[in-house]
Short mmCIF file of C-alpha atoms and ligand atoms in Angstrom, two decimals:
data_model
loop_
_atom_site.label_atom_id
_atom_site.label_comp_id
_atom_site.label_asym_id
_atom_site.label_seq_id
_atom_site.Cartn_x
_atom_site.Cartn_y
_atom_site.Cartn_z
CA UNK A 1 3.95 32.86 -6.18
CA UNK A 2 1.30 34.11 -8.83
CA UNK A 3 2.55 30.92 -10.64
CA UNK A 4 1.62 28.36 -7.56
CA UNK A 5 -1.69 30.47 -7.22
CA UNK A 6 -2.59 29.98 -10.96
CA UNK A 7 -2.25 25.87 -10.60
CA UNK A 8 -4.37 25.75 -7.21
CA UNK A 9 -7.38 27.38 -9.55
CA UNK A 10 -6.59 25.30 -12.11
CA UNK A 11 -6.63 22.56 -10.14
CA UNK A 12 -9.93 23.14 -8.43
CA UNK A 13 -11.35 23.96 -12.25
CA UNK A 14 -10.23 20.76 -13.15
CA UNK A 15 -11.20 18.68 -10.11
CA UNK A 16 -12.57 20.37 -7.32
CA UNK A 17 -10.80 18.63 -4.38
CA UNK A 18 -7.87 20.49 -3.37
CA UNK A 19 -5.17 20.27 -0.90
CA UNK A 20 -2.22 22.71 -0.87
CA UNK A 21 1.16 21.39 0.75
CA UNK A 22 4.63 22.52 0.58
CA UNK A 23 6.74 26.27 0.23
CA UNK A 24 3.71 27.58 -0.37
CA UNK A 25 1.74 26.33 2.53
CA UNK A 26 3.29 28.76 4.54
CA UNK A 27 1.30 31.64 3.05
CA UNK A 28 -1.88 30.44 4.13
CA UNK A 29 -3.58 33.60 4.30
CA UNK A 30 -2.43 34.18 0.78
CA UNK A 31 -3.70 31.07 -0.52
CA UNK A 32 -7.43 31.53 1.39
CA UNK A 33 -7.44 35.24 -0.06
CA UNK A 34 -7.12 34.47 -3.26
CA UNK A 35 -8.47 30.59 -3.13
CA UNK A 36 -11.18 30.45 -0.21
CA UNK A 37 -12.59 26.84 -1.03
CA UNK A 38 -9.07 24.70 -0.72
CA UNK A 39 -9.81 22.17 1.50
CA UNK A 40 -6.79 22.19 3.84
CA UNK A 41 -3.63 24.12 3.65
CA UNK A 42 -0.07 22.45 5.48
CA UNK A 43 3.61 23.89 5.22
CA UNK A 44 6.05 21.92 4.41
CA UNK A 45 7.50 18.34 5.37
CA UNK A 46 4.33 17.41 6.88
CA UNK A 47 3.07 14.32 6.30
CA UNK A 48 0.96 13.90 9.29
CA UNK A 49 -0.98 16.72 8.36
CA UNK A 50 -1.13 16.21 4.97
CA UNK A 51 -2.32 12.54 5.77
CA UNK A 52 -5.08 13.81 8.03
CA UNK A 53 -6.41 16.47 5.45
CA UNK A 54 -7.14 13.52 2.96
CA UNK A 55 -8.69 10.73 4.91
CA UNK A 56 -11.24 13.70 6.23
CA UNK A 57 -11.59 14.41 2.65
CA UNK A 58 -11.45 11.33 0.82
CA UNK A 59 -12.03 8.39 3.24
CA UNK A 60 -10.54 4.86 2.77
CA UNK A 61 -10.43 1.40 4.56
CA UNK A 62 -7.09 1.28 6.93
CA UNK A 63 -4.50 -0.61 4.99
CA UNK A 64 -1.14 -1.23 7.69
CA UNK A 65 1.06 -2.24 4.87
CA UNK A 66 0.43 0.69 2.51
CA UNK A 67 0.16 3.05 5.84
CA UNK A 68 3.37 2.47 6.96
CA UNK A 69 5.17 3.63 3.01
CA UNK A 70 3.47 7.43 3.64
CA UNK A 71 2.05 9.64 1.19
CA UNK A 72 2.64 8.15 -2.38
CA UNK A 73 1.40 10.43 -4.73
CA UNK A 74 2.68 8.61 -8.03
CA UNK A 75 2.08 6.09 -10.08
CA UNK A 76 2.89 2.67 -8.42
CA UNK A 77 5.74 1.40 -10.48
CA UNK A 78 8.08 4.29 -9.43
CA UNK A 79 8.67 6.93 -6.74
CA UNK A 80 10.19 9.50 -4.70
CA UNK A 81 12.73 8.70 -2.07
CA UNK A 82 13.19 11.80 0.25
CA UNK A 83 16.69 11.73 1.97
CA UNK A 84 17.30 15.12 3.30
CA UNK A 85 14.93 18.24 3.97
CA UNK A 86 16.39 22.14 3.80
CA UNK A 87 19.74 23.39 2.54
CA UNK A 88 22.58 24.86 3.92
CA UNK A 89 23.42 27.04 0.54
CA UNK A 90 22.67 30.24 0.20
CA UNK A 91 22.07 30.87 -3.48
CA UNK A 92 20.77 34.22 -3.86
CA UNK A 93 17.88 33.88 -6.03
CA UNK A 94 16.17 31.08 -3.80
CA UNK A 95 13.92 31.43 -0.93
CA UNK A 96 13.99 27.69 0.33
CA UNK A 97 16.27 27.85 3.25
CA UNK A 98 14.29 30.62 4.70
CA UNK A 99 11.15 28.56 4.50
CA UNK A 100 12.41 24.93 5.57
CA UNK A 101 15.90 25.70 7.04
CA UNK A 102 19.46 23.73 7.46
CA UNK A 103 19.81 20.60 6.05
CA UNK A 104 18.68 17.79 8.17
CA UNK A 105 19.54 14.53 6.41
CA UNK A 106 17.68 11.16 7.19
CA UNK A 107 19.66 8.53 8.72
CA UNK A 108 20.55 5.94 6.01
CA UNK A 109 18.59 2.90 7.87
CA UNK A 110 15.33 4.78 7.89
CA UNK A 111 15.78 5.76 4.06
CA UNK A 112 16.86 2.24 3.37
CA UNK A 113 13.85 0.89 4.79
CA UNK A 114 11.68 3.17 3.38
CA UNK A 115 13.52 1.67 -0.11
CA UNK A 116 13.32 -1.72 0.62
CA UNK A 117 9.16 -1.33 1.71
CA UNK A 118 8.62 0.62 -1.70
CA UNK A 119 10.60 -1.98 -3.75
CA UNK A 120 8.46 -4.70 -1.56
CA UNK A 121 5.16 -2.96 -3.01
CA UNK A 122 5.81 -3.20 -6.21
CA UNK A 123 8.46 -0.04 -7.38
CA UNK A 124 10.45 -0.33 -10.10
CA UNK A 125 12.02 3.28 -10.03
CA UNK A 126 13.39 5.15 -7.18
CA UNK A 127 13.85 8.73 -7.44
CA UNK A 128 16.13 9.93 -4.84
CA UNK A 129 15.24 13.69 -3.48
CA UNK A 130 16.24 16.15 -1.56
CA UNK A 131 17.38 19.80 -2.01
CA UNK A 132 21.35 18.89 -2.46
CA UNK A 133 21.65 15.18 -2.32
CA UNK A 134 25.40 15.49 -2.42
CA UNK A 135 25.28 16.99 0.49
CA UNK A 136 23.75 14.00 1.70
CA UNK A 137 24.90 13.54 5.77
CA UNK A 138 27.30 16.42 6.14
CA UNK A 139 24.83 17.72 9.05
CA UNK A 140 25.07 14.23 11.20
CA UNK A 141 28.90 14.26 10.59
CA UNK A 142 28.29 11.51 7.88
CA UNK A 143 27.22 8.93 10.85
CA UNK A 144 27.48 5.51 10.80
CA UNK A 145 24.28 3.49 10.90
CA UNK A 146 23.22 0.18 10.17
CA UNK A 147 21.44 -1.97 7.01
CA UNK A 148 20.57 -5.29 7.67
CA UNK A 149 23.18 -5.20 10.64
CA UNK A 150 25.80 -3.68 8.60
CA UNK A 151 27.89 -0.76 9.43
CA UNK A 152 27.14 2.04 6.69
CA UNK A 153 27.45 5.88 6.58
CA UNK A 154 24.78 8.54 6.04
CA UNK A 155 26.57 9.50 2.35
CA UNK A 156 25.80 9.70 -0.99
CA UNK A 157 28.10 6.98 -2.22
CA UNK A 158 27.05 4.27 0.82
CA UNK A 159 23.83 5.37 -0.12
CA UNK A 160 24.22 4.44 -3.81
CA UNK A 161 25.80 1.45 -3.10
CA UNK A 162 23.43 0.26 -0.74
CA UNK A 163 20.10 1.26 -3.18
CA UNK A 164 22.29 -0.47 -6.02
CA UNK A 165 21.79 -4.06 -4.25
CA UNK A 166 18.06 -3.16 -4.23
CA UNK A 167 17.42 -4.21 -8.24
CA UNK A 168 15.24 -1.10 -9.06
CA UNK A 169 16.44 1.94 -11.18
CA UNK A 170 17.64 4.57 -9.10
CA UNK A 171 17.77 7.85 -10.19
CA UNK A 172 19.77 10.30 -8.76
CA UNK A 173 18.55 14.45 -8.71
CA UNK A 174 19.80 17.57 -7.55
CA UNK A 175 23.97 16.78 -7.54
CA UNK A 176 26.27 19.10 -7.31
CA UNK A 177 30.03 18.49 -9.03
CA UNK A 178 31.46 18.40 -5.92
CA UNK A 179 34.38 16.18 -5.96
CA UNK A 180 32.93 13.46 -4.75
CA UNK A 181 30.39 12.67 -6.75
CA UNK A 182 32.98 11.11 -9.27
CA UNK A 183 32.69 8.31 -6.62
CA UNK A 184 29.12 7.42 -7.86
CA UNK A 185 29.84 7.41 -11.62
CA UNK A 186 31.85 3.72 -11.43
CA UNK A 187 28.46 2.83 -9.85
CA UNK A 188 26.45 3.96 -13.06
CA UNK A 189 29.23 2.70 -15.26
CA UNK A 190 28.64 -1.04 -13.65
CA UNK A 191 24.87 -0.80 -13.91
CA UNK A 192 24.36 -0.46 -10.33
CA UNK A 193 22.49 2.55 -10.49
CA UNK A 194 21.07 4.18 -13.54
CA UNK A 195 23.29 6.54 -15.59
CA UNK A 196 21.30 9.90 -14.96
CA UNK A 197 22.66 12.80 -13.32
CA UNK A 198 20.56 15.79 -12.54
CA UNK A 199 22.89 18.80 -11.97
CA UNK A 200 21.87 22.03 -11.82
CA UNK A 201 24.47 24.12 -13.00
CA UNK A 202 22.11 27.24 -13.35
CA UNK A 203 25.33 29.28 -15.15
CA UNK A 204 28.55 29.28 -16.48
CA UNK A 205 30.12 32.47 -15.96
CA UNK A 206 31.98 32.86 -12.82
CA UNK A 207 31.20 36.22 -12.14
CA UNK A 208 27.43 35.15 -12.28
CA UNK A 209 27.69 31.60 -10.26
CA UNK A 210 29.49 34.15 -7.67
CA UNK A 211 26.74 36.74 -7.60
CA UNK A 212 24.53 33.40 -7.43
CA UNK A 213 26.54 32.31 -4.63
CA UNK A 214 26.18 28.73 -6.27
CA UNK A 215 27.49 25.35 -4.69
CA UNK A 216 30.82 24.10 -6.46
CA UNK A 217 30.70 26.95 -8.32
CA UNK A 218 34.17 27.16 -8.69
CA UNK A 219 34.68 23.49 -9.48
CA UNK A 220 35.97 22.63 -12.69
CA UNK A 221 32.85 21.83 -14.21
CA UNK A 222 33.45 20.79 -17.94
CA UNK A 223 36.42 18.97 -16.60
CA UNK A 224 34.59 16.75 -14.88
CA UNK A 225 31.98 16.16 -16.99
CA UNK A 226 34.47 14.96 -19.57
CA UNK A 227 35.94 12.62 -16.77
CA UNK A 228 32.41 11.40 -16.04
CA UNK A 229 31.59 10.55 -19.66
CA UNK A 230 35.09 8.86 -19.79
CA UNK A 231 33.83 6.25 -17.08
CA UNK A 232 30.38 5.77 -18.14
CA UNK A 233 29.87 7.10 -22.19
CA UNK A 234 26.48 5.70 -21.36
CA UNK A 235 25.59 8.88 -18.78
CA UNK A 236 22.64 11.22 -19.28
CA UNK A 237 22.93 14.81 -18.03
CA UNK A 238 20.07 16.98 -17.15
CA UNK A 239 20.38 20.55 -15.82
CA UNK A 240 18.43 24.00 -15.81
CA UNK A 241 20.07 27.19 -16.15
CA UNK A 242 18.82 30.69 -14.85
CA UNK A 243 19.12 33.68 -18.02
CA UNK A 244 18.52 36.84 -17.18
CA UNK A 245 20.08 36.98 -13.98
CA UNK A 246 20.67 40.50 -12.18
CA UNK A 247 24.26 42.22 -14.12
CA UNK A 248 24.35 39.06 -16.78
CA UNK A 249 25.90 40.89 -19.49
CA UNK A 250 25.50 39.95 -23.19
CA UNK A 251 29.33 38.52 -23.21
CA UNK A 252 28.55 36.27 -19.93
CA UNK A 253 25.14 34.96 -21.78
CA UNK A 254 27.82 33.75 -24.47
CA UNK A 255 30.17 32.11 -22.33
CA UNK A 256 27.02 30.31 -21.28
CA UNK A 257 25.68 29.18 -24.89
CA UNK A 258 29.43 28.31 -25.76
CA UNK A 259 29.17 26.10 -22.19
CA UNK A 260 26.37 24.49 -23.42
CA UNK A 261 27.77 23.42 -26.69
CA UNK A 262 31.29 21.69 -24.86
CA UNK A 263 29.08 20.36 -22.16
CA UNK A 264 26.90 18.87 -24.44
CA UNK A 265 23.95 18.15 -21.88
CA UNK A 266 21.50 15.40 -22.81
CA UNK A 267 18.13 17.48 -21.13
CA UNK A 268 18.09 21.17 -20.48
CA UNK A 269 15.58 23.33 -18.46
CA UNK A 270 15.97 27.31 -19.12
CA UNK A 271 14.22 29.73 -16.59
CA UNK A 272 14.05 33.34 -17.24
CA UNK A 273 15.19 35.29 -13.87
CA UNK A 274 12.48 36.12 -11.82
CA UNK A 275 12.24 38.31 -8.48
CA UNK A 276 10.81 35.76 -5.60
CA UNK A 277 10.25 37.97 -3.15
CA UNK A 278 12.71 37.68 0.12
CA UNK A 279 15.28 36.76 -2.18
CA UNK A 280 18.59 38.63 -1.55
CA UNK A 281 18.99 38.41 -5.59
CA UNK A 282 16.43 40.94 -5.94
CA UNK A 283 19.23 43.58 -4.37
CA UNK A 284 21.44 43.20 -7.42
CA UNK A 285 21.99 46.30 -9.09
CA UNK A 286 21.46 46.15 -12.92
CA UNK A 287 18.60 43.66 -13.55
CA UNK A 288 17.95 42.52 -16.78
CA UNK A 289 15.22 44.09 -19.65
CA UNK A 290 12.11 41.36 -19.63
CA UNK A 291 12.71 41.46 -23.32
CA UNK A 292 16.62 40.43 -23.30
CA UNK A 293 15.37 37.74 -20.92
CA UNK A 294 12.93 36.43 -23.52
CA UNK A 295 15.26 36.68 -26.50
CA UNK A 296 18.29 35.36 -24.49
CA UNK A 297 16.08 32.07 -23.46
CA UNK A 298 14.85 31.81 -27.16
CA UNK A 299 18.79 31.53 -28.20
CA UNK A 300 19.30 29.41 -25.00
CA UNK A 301 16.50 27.27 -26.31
CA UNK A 302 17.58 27.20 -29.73
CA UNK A 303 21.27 26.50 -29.46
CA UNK A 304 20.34 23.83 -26.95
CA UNK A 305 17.62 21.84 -29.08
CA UNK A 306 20.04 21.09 -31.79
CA UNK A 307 22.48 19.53 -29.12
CA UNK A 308 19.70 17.63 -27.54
CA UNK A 309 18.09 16.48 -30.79
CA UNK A 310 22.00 15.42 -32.18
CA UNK A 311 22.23 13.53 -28.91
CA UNK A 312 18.86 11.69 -29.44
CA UNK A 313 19.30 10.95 -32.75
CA UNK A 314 22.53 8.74 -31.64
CA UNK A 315 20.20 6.28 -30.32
CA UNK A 316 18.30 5.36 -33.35
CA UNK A 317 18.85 2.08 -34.49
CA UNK A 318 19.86 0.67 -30.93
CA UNK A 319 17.42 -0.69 -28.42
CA UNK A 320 17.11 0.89 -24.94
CA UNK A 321 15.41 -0.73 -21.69
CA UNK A 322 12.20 0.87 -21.00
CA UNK A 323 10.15 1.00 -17.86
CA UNK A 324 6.35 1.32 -19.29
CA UNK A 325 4.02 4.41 -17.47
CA UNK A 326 0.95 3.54 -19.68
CA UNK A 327 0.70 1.34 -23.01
CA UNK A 328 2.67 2.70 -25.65
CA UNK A 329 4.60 5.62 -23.49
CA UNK A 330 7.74 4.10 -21.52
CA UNK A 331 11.34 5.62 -20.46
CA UNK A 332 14.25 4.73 -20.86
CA UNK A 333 17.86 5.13 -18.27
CA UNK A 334 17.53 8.69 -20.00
CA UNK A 335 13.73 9.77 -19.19
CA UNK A 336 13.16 10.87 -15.41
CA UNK A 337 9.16 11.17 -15.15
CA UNK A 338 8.00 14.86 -15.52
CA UNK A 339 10.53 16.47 -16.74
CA UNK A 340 12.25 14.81 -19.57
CA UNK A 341 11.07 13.06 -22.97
CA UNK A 342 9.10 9.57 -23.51
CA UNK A 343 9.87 6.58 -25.64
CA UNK A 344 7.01 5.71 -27.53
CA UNK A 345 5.73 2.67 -29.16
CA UNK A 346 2.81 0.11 -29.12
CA UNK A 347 1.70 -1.95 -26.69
CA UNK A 348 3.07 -2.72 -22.99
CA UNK A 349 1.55 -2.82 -19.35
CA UNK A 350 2.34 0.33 -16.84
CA UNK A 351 5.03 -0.95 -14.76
CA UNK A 352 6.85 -3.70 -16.71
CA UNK A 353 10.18 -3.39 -18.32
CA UNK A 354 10.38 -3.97 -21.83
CA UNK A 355 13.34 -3.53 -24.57
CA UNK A 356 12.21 -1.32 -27.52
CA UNK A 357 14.52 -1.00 -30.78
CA UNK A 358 14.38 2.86 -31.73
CA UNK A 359 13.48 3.95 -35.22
CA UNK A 360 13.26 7.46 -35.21
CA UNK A 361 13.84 10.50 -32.82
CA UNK A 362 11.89 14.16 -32.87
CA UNK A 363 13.16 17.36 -30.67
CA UNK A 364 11.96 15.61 -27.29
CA UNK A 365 11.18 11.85 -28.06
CA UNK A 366 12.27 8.57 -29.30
CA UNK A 367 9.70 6.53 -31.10
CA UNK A 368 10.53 2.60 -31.57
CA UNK A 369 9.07 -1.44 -31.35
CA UNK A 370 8.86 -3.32 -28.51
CA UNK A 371 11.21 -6.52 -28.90
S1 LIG B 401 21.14 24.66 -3.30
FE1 LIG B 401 20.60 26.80 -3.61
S2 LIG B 401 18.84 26.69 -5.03
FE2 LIG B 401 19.03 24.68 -4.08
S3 LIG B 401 17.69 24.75 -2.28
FE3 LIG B 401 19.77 25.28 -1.61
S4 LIG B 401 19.78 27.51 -1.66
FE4 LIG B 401 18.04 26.86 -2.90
#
């Protein structure tokens, strides 16, 4: 919360039109307390409100074909493709099914031609959302509906195939190794859609991912992503793991760092526990010093950066496909935007794709000539 708070003042430091929307529009007395001259406040999953807020605020000529996409808050060349809202997990330390409830999954002709109309404007990227995309359509009973006339199910892997046809990247976040996600990897493997899996594992001890009451916790995680890798050697893994969490124990932290080096995952985010309050996490009996926190993420850190450094130092001397944000910054199949590194280099135009042959790598980048 006091983290949210902080970026709405630095925001209105910085540029002095505000508008708050999401989890934390639901606290709007907080927010006015603490924040008085925001200029509108929604909850979540509200677009018409959102919408309103900034044509009061900032108004613009009526464009129908732009209109009908939604709120677009990204650079033009890629963006966000929402395809469910709430979650039906229960993980302890989260306070997002409280706030936007069961999962209610979009039926796969409305996200298709929300796609199609993005890809039609000018995306390159699609970034498919949602808070457990491969749970995608277990609410409607995975129903049948229809693209371009044709019979197809609200489910991760009809949903994959059916972006796949739509010749952007598509980039898929927030997976769980549930079983059926090895349907999706052949997918990556034949270029369909990009080779990027975002998977939160958050842990690796049992006990923990119990206490955690994670999805597929019990799943047979390094297993799989051996199998994975084994269809597509090509496959980037991101995930962020939680340290610190309530009972961890110095011998579960291990089994965690000796995870990370068999998994050998391509992008890593660490979080230090922290209380949200109306979390049922906060219950837990034996929470953790704030100073084992710190020095168990500084080892977390550590142990990882060699792995991920090894990893990108594989890809000197080879030349990855790049989509370009701004001259001289691009990604490559590897890079989601935000969160991971940047392949750097001179030249390009936002939006194009480009091939650049790598020369060198640092901790988080990969530095190389356009071709
Ligand atoms: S899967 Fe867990 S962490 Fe993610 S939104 Fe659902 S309850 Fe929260």
């Amino acid at each position: 919360m006091q983290e949210s708070l902080d970026a709405i003042g630095e925001a209105l430091t910085e540029n002095g039109k505000v508008i708050v929307t999401g989890c934390l529009g639901v606290k709007e007395d907080v927010i006015k307390d603490v924040h008085p001259s925001v200029l509108a406040i929604t909850g979540p999953h509200d677009t018409p409100a959102v919408m309103k807020a900034v044509h009061a605020h900032l108004p613009r000529p009526h464009d129908p074909y732009t209109d009908l996409i939604g709120v677009k808050l990204t650079p033009p060349h890629y963006a966000y493709l929402k395809i469910a809202e709430g979650c039906n997990h229960r993980c302890t330390f989260c306070i997002i099914p409280s706030m936007r409830g069961d999962l209610v999954s979009r039926p796969i002709g409305e996200v298709m031609q929300e796609a199609e109309n993005l890809v039609k404007a000018g995306v390159k990227e699609l970034l498919v959302i949602s808070q457990d995309t491969s749970a995608y359509g277990v609410d409607i009973k995975y129903r049948t509906g229809f693209v371009h006339g044709k019979p197809t199910k609200t489910r991760m892997t009809d949903l994959c195939k059916s972006l796949g046809e739509l010749g952007a990247w598509v980039r898929l976040h927030y997976v769980y190794p549930y079983p059926h996600v090895d349907e999706v990897i052949p997918l990556m493997a034949e270029g369909k859609i990009l080779p990027y899996l975002d998977v939160p594992f958050q842990h690796a001890s049992p006990r923990i991912l119990k206490l955690m009451k994670r999805p597929a916790s019990a799943e047979k995680v390094l297993e799989r992503v051996r199998a994975w890798r084994a269809i597509c050697p090509e496959m980037t893994i991101r995930s962020t793991f939680i340290v610190g969490f309530p009972g961890e124990t110095e011998a579960e932290f291990e089994q965690l760092l000796e995870f990370l080096k068999e998994a050998n995952l391509d992008r890593v985010g660490c979080f230090e526990y922290s209380p949200v309050e109306g979390a049922v996490a906060n219950a837990l009996p034996d929470h953790v010093p704030e100073d084992v926190k710190r020095e168990r993420k500084a080892r977390f850190m550590a142990t990882q950066e060699k792995i991920s450094a090894g990893r990108l130092k594989a890809k000197v001397g080879r030349t990855l496909k790049v989509l370009v944000d701004e001259p001289g910054v691009g990604r490559s199949s590897a890079d989601a935007p935000e969160i991971d590194g940047v392949v750097r280099f001179k030249g390009g135009k936002a939006g194009e794709f480009r091939d650049v042959r790598i020369d060198r790598a640092d901790a988080h980048d990969l530095h190389g000539r356009l071709q």
